[in-house]
Short mmCIF file of C-alpha atoms in Angstrom, two decimals:
data_model
loop_
_atom_site.label_atom_id
_atom_site.label_comp_id
_atom_site.label_asym_id
_atom_site.label_seq_id
_atom_site.Cartn_x
_atom_site.Cartn_y
_atom_site.Cartn_z
CA MET L 1 -21.60 -26.96 -8.98
CA ASN L 2 -22.16 -28.72 -5.67
CA LEU L 3 -24.98 -26.34 -4.68
CA ASP L 4 -26.54 -26.73 -8.11
CA ARG L 5 -26.75 -30.49 -7.58
CA LEU L 6 -28.72 -29.76 -4.43
CA GLY L 7 -31.10 -27.49 -6.32
CA ILE L 8 -29.66 -24.24 -4.89
CA ARG L 9 -29.00 -21.43 -7.37
CA SER L 10 -25.60 -19.78 -7.22
CA LEU L 11 -23.50 -17.27 -9.18
CA VAL L 12 -19.73 -17.47 -9.57
CA LEU L 13 -17.95 -14.12 -9.96
CA GLU L 14 -14.68 -14.75 -11.82
CA SER L 15 -12.21 -11.88 -12.28
CA SER L 16 -10.60 -13.26 -15.46
CA GLU L 17 -12.10 -12.80 -18.92
CA SER L 18 -12.44 -16.54 -19.55
CA LEU L 19 -11.62 -19.92 -18.07
CA ARG L 20 -7.96 -19.85 -17.15
CA VAL L 21 -5.23 -21.83 -15.41
CA THR L 22 -2.77 -20.17 -13.05
CA GLY L 23 -0.69 -23.30 -12.47
CA PHE L 24 0.29 -26.25 -14.60
CA ALA L 25 -0.79 -29.45 -12.93
CA PHE L 26 -3.30 -30.73 -10.43
CA THR L 27 -2.17 -33.64 -8.27
CA THR L 28 -5.12 -35.86 -7.45
CA TRP L 29 -4.52 -37.76 -4.23
CA THR L 30 -7.02 -40.26 -2.84
CA ASN L 31 -8.95 -37.63 -0.92
CA ALA L 32 -9.41 -35.56 -4.10
CA TRP L 33 -10.87 -38.55 -5.96
CA LYS L 34 -13.35 -39.10 -3.13
CA ALA L 35 -14.44 -35.47 -3.47
CA LEU L 36 -14.74 -35.82 -7.26
CA ASP L 37 -16.83 -38.95 -6.78
CA ALA L 38 -19.05 -37.08 -4.35
CA ILE L 39 -19.90 -34.50 -7.02
CA GLY L 40 -20.34 -37.15 -9.70
CA ILE L 41 -17.45 -36.53 -12.11
CA GLY L 42 -14.82 -38.94 -10.81
CA ASP L 43 -15.52 -41.73 -13.31
CA SER L 44 -15.38 -39.46 -16.36
CA LEU L 45 -12.03 -38.01 -15.24
CA ARG L 46 -10.53 -41.42 -14.49
CA GLN L 47 -10.72 -42.24 -18.19
CA HIS L 48 -8.05 -39.56 -18.76
CA HIS L 49 -6.15 -39.90 -15.48
CA LEU L 50 -2.67 -38.99 -16.77
CA GLN L 51 -4.13 -35.97 -18.57
CA ILE L 52 -5.86 -34.42 -15.57
CA ASP L 53 -4.13 -31.08 -15.48
CA ALA L 54 -5.88 -28.04 -14.05
CA TRP L 55 -7.36 -27.08 -17.43
CA ALA L 56 -9.11 -30.44 -18.00
CA LEU L 57 -10.52 -30.40 -14.49
CA LEU L 58 -11.81 -26.85 -14.72
CA GLU L 59 -13.37 -27.53 -18.12
CA THR L 60 -15.16 -30.57 -16.73
CA LEU L 61 -16.46 -28.63 -13.74
CA GLU L 62 -17.61 -25.74 -15.96
CA LYS L 63 -19.55 -28.05 -18.29
CA GLU L 64 -21.53 -29.40 -15.35
CA LEU L 65 -22.86 -25.93 -14.47
CA PRO L 66 -26.05 -24.39 -15.88
CA ASN L 67 -25.49 -21.65 -18.45
CA GLY L 68 -24.90 -18.28 -16.84
CA THR L 69 -23.61 -19.63 -13.54
CA ILE L 70 -20.16 -18.10 -14.11
CA ARG L 71 -19.88 -14.36 -14.74
CA TYR L 72 -16.45 -13.53 -16.13
CA SER L 73 -14.63 -10.17 -15.93
CA SER L 74 -16.16 -9.72 -12.47
CA LYS L 75 -13.50 -8.45 -10.10
CA VAL L 76 -14.86 -7.88 -6.60
CA VAL L 77 -13.56 -4.63 -5.08
CA SER L 78 -15.62 -4.26 -1.89
CA ILE L 79 -18.28 -5.87 0.30
CA GLU L 80 -21.02 -4.04 2.19
CA ASP L 81 -23.69 -5.07 4.69
CA SER L 82 -27.32 -4.55 3.74
CA GLY L 83 -29.62 -6.06 6.32
CA PHE L 84 -29.52 -9.84 5.94
CA LEU L 85 -27.80 -9.50 2.57
CA LYS L 86 -24.31 -8.64 1.39
CA LEU L 87 -23.74 -6.10 -1.36
CA VAL L 88 -20.88 -7.23 -3.59
CA HIS L 89 -19.41 -4.33 -5.58
CA LEU L 90 -17.47 -5.07 -8.79
CA ALA L 91 -14.78 -3.07 -10.55
CA ASP L 92 -17.14 -2.34 -13.49
CA GLY L 93 -19.64 -0.63 -11.17
CA THR L 94 -22.05 -3.57 -10.97
CA THR L 95 -23.48 -4.52 -7.57
CA PHE L 96 -24.92 -7.92 -6.62
CA LYS L 97 -27.03 -8.80 -3.62
CA ALA L 98 -26.10 -12.11 -2.00
CA LYS L 99 -27.82 -14.21 0.63
CA VAL L 100 -24.53 -16.05 1.07
CA LEU L 101 -21.05 -14.90 0.08
CA ILE L 102 -18.35 -17.56 -0.30
CA GLY L 103 -14.83 -16.30 -0.94
CA CYS L 104 -12.84 -18.67 -3.13
CA ASP L 105 -10.65 -15.83 -4.36
CA GLY L 106 -7.22 -17.27 -3.73
CA VAL L 107 -4.20 -16.44 -1.61
CA ASN L 108 -4.80 -12.68 -1.74
CA SER L 109 -8.48 -13.05 -0.90
CA LEU L 110 -10.54 -9.89 -0.46
CA VAL L 111 -13.17 -11.88 1.42
CA ALA L 112 -10.53 -13.27 3.82
CA ARG L 113 -9.44 -9.72 4.59
CA TRP L 114 -13.09 -8.78 5.21
CA LEU L 115 -13.18 -11.64 7.75
CA ASP L 116 -10.09 -10.09 9.41
CA PHE L 117 -7.63 -12.78 8.36
CA LYS L 118 -4.05 -11.57 8.13
CA LYS L 119 -2.26 -11.64 4.80
CA PRO L 120 -0.56 -15.01 4.11
CA ALA L 121 3.04 -15.09 5.30
CA PHE L 122 6.14 -15.61 3.15
CA ALA L 123 7.44 -19.14 3.76
CA GLY L 124 11.06 -18.11 3.15
CA ARG L 125 11.14 -20.10 -0.09
CA SER L 126 10.22 -19.48 -3.72
CA ALA L 127 9.18 -21.78 -6.55
CA ILE L 128 9.83 -21.95 -10.27
CA ARG L 129 7.42 -24.12 -12.23
CA GLY L 130 7.39 -25.23 -15.84
CA TYR L 131 5.60 -27.31 -18.43
CA ALA L 132 7.71 -29.14 -21.02
CA TYR L 133 6.33 -30.63 -24.22
CA PHE L 134 8.17 -33.34 -26.20
CA GLU L 135 7.27 -33.91 -29.85
CA GLU L 136 8.25 -37.53 -29.40
CA SER L 137 7.47 -39.51 -26.26
CA HIS L 138 9.51 -38.26 -23.29
CA GLY L 139 10.18 -41.81 -22.09
CA PHE L 140 9.31 -41.27 -18.43
CA GLU L 141 7.24 -43.83 -16.58
CA PRO L 142 4.02 -42.49 -15.01
CA LYS L 143 5.76 -41.85 -11.71
CA PHE L 144 6.56 -38.78 -9.62
CA LEU L 145 10.33 -38.20 -9.47
CA GLN L 146 11.60 -35.99 -6.66
CA PHE L 147 15.05 -34.74 -5.69
CA PHE L 148 15.90 -32.70 -2.61
CA GLY L 149 18.76 -31.52 -0.44
CA LYS L 150 21.49 -28.86 -0.57
CA GLY L 151 18.92 -26.10 -0.09
CA VAL L 152 16.67 -26.97 -3.04
CA ARG L 153 13.83 -29.32 -3.86
CA TYR L 154 12.63 -30.24 -7.33
CA GLY L 155 10.61 -32.85 -9.11
CA ILE L 156 9.00 -33.87 -12.39
CA LEU L 157 5.62 -35.42 -13.07
CA PRO L 158 4.52 -36.75 -16.49
CA CYS L 159 1.05 -35.55 -17.51
CA ASP L 160 0.81 -37.80 -20.60
CA ASN L 161 3.28 -39.31 -23.11
CA HIS L 162 4.41 -35.89 -24.33
CA ALA L 163 3.95 -33.37 -21.51
CA VAL L 164 5.89 -33.10 -18.25
CA TYR L 165 5.24 -30.76 -15.31
CA TRP L 166 8.26 -29.76 -13.22
CA PHE L 167 8.91 -27.60 -10.18
CA PHE L 168 11.96 -26.23 -8.38
CA THR L 169 11.82 -24.67 -4.90
CA TYR L 170 14.69 -22.75 -3.34
CA THR L 171 15.55 -20.19 -0.68
CA PRO L 172 15.99 -16.87 -2.49
CA SER L 173 18.72 -14.39 -1.77
CA PRO L 174 18.24 -10.60 -2.11
CA ARG L 175 19.77 -10.66 -5.59
CA ASP L 176 17.20 -13.23 -6.77
CA GLY L 177 14.28 -10.83 -6.35
CA GLU L 178 14.02 -9.68 -9.98
CA MET L 179 14.64 -13.16 -11.39
CA GLU L 180 10.99 -14.20 -10.88
CA GLU L 181 9.99 -11.72 -13.59
CA ASP L 182 12.49 -13.06 -16.15
CA PRO L 183 11.93 -16.61 -17.51
CA VAL L 184 15.38 -16.63 -19.14
CA LYS L 185 17.09 -16.06 -15.80
CA MET L 186 14.81 -18.55 -14.05
CA LYS L 187 15.62 -21.27 -16.57
CA GLN L 188 19.37 -20.62 -16.31
CA PHE L 189 19.14 -20.58 -12.50
CA VAL L 190 17.41 -23.97 -12.38
CA LEU L 191 19.89 -25.57 -14.77
CA ARG L 192 22.80 -24.29 -12.66
CA ARG L 193 21.32 -25.60 -9.42
CA LEU L 194 20.20 -29.05 -10.59
CA GLY L 195 23.43 -30.71 -9.62
CA GLU L 196 24.16 -34.25 -10.80
CA VAL L 197 20.95 -35.53 -12.34
CA PRO L 198 20.28 -37.84 -15.31
CA ASP L 199 20.40 -36.16 -18.73
CA GLN L 200 16.75 -37.11 -19.19
CA VAL L 201 15.80 -34.92 -16.21
CA LYS L 202 17.95 -32.00 -17.39
CA ALA L 203 16.37 -32.25 -20.84
CA VAL L 204 12.97 -31.50 -19.32
CA ILE L 205 14.18 -28.08 -18.18
CA GLU L 206 16.13 -27.41 -21.38
CA ILE L 207 13.19 -28.11 -23.68
CA THR L 208 10.72 -25.96 -21.73
CA GLU L 209 9.58 -22.88 -23.65
CA LEU L 210 10.12 -19.56 -21.87
CA GLY L 211 6.40 -18.81 -21.97
CA ASP L 212 5.77 -21.98 -19.97
CA ILE L 213 7.88 -20.97 -16.96
CA ILE L 214 6.60 -19.00 -13.98
CA GLY L 215 8.09 -18.06 -10.64
CA SER L 216 6.51 -16.99 -7.38
CA PRO L 217 7.20 -16.74 -3.64
CA LEU L 218 5.63 -19.48 -1.52
CA ARG L 219 3.07 -18.17 0.95
CA PHE L 220 0.99 -19.84 3.63
CA ARG L 221 -1.45 -18.96 6.37
CA HIS L 222 -0.10 -19.47 9.86
CA PRO L 223 -1.90 -22.57 11.20
CA TRP L 224 -2.92 -20.81 14.42
CA ASP L 225 -4.72 -18.17 12.34
CA LEU L 226 -7.12 -20.91 11.28
CA LEU L 227 -7.65 -21.99 14.87
CA PHE L 228 -8.43 -18.53 16.19
CA GLY L 229 -9.62 -16.67 13.08
CA HIS L 230 -13.13 -16.26 11.66
CA ILE L 231 -13.58 -18.79 8.86
CA SER L 232 -17.18 -17.62 8.71
CA LYS L 233 -19.00 -14.57 9.97
CA GLY L 234 -22.76 -14.35 9.54
CA ASN L 235 -23.50 -15.23 5.92
CA VAL L 236 -19.88 -14.96 4.70
CA CYS L 237 -17.11 -17.59 4.62
CA VAL L 238 -13.95 -18.53 2.75
CA ALA L 239 -12.82 -21.79 1.13
CA GLY L 240 -9.91 -23.13 -0.91
CA ASP L 241 -6.72 -21.06 -1.00
CA ALA L 242 -8.62 -18.14 0.51
CA LEU L 243 -9.03 -20.28 3.63
CA HIS L 244 -5.91 -22.43 3.87
CA PRO L 245 -3.09 -21.25 1.56
CA MET L 246 -0.22 -23.69 2.02
CA THR L 247 3.16 -24.47 0.52
CA PRO L 248 2.96 -27.02 -2.31
CA ASP L 249 5.16 -29.61 -0.62
CA ILE L 250 2.44 -32.25 -0.12
CA GLY L 251 0.38 -31.49 -3.24
CA GLN L 252 -2.82 -30.96 -1.24
CA GLY L 253 -3.84 -27.38 -2.07
CA GLY L 254 -6.25 -28.26 -4.87
CA CYS L 255 -7.34 -31.50 -3.22
CA ALA L 256 -8.32 -29.64 -0.05
CA ALA L 257 -10.30 -27.12 -2.12
CA LEU L 258 -12.35 -29.96 -3.60
CA GLU L 259 -13.00 -31.24 -0.09
CA ASP L 260 -14.11 -27.75 0.94
CA GLY L 261 -16.61 -27.64 -1.89
CA VAL L 262 -18.31 -30.86 -0.89
CA VAL L 263 -18.41 -30.07 2.84
CA LEU L 264 -19.58 -26.50 2.28
CA ALA L 265 -22.39 -27.53 -0.07
CA ARG L 266 -23.51 -30.21 2.37
CA CYS L 267 -23.55 -27.87 5.36
CA LEU L 268 -25.10 -24.96 3.48
CA GLY L 269 -27.57 -27.20 1.71
CA ARG L 270 -29.01 -28.41 4.96
CA ALA L 271 -29.70 -24.82 5.92
CA LEU L 272 -31.11 -23.53 2.64
CA MET L 273 -33.23 -26.58 1.84
CA LYS L 274 -35.24 -26.40 5.05
CA LYS L 275 -38.65 -25.04 4.09
CA LEU L 276 -40.31 -22.62 6.46
CA SER L 277 -44.05 -22.02 6.32
CA GLY L 278 -46.79 -20.41 8.41
CA GLU L 279 -44.55 -17.43 9.19
CA LYS L 280 -44.56 -13.85 7.99
CA GLU L 281 -42.15 -13.06 5.15
CA ASP L 282 -39.78 -11.03 7.31
CA LYS L 283 -39.70 -13.83 9.89
CA ILE L 284 -38.93 -16.40 7.19
CA VAL L 285 -36.03 -14.28 5.96
CA GLU L 286 -34.72 -13.86 9.50
CA ASN L 287 -34.92 -17.59 10.23
CA GLU L 288 -33.30 -18.43 6.90
CA ASN L 289 -30.42 -16.12 7.74
CA LYS L 290 -29.98 -17.87 11.08
CA MET L 291 -29.88 -21.26 9.36
CA ILE L 292 -27.29 -19.99 6.86
CA LYS L 293 -25.14 -18.72 9.74
CA LEU L 294 -25.37 -22.10 11.48
CA GLY L 295 -24.55 -23.93 8.25
CA LEU L 296 -21.42 -21.88 7.67
CA GLU L 297 -20.37 -22.30 11.29
CA GLU L 298 -20.71 -26.06 10.86
CA PHE L 299 -18.49 -25.87 7.77
CA ALA L 300 -15.92 -23.82 9.68
CA LYS L 301 -15.90 -26.29 12.56
CA GLU L 302 -15.40 -29.26 10.23
CA ARG L 303 -12.64 -27.65 8.14
CA ARG L 304 -10.68 -25.75 10.79
CA TRP L 305 -8.54 -28.66 12.03
CA ARG L 306 -8.26 -30.21 8.57
CA GLY L 307 -6.77 -26.97 7.27
CA PHE L 308 -4.51 -26.71 10.32
CA GLU L 309 -2.98 -30.15 9.79
CA LEU L 310 -2.52 -29.71 6.04
CA ILE L 311 -0.79 -26.32 6.35
CA SER L 312 1.43 -27.61 9.17
CA THR L 313 2.37 -30.81 7.35
CA ALA L 314 3.18 -28.99 4.11
CA TYR L 315 5.43 -26.51 5.90
CA LEU L 316 7.21 -29.26 7.88
CA VAL L 317 7.81 -31.47 4.83
CA GLY L 318 9.14 -28.55 2.78
CA PHE L 319 11.40 -27.33 5.58
CA VAL L 320 12.93 -30.76 6.20
CA GLN L 321 13.34 -31.78 2.57
CA GLN L 322 14.87 -28.49 1.44
CA SER L 323 17.20 -28.15 4.44
CA ASP L 324 20.90 -27.70 3.76
CA GLY L 325 22.14 -28.31 7.32
CA LYS L 326 24.35 -31.35 7.92
CA VAL L 327 22.50 -32.47 11.05
CA MET L 328 19.08 -32.10 9.44
CA ASN L 329 20.31 -33.84 6.28
CA PHE L 330 21.51 -36.80 8.34
CA PHE L 331 18.22 -37.18 10.18
CA ARG L 332 16.22 -36.67 7.00
CA ASP L 333 18.14 -39.20 4.93
CA LYS L 334 18.69 -41.80 7.66
CA MET L 335 15.65 -41.54 9.89
CA LEU L 336 12.90 -39.29 8.55
CA ALA L 337 12.39 -40.45 4.94
CA GLY L 338 9.83 -43.08 5.83
CA PHE L 339 8.12 -40.80 8.34
CA LEU L 340 7.71 -38.01 5.79
CA ALA L 341 6.35 -40.39 3.17
CA GLY L 342 3.90 -41.72 5.73
CA LEU L 343 2.72 -38.18 6.50
CA LEU L 344 1.84 -37.59 2.85
CA MET L 345 -0.16 -40.81 2.67
CA LYS L 346 -1.88 -40.10 5.97
CA ARG L 347 -3.03 -36.65 4.87
CA ALA L 348 -4.40 -38.12 1.64
CA ASP L 349 -6.28 -40.84 3.53
CA TYR L 350 -9.27 -38.62 4.17
CA ASP L 351 -12.93 -38.84 3.15
CA CYS L 352 -14.90 -35.60 2.96
CA GLY L 353 -18.16 -37.57 2.87
CA LYS L 354 -21.10 -37.52 0.52
CA LEU L 355 -22.62 -34.39 -0.93
CA ASN L 356 -26.14 -35.01 0.35
CA ALA L 357 -25.43 -36.75 3.65
CA PRO L 358 -28.31 -36.34 6.13
#
């Protein structure tokens, strides 16, 4: 979408059969709104602020794209060099030629592996997430409620007057391994571990349909991998969760992906929009490839430290808040609460800039 606004044609290869949502909610911090404003859809989304879940956001982004920009059922299985181009091979046997290949293919990114990034590491914690729907109003104020300590961390966030998103993170034991495949066991586990909470909070878990509960291990990229790894190589780079998978403890995963989109389009746009003339065709192609490489390197330079600080902060906040040690609990509750809250606000106080900055 960002490249399209700059007049640069692109194709999105999406492995699913249609527009889909893998999570339940998208937390829009200040930095995310600045990115949405940069691509021109912030005002339209603000009209439905409480209802901005991942589905509404993805639908809005899709509608802004020219027809045919997204090709569904397009699972990438391998990448091959072909001169200045990349050959992208799909599971259905189709092959595309790309001047630029941008991997936004999530935590288990094929493109990240091609760039020699290691697989994201297990954070030692797992998460259960759910989406509860109340026929009548749930009665919660539009505020984020969070509870933590005794080895767990959980919270609820109203999406509108009827829907509530909730999460529960914990440190799994060996016997919990199969639970993440069974929503009945996950629901029972959460209810057992809630502790003393208001009945209104417990009702959110109780009313959640089994089909609206998912569980997964929390994974992240080691921050030093971003410092020393190849975010870009030639005409290939990664963005979003493929670049900086992080634990969800500061709600910045999606926000950072929006930032990536703006910065990447700006850096790449500068390279692709420079018109070359008076040269032979092969020389033009060679020079264009050099400009693409420089544009992606600029993106990598700008996003490397941003990704480092977000991954590090998310891991630190999750570790401290979910700790069950008496010493850590004392410091967290008596001395670190304000510091941790300040960290969240500081990471959100970020401006990715305009889309078409000179």
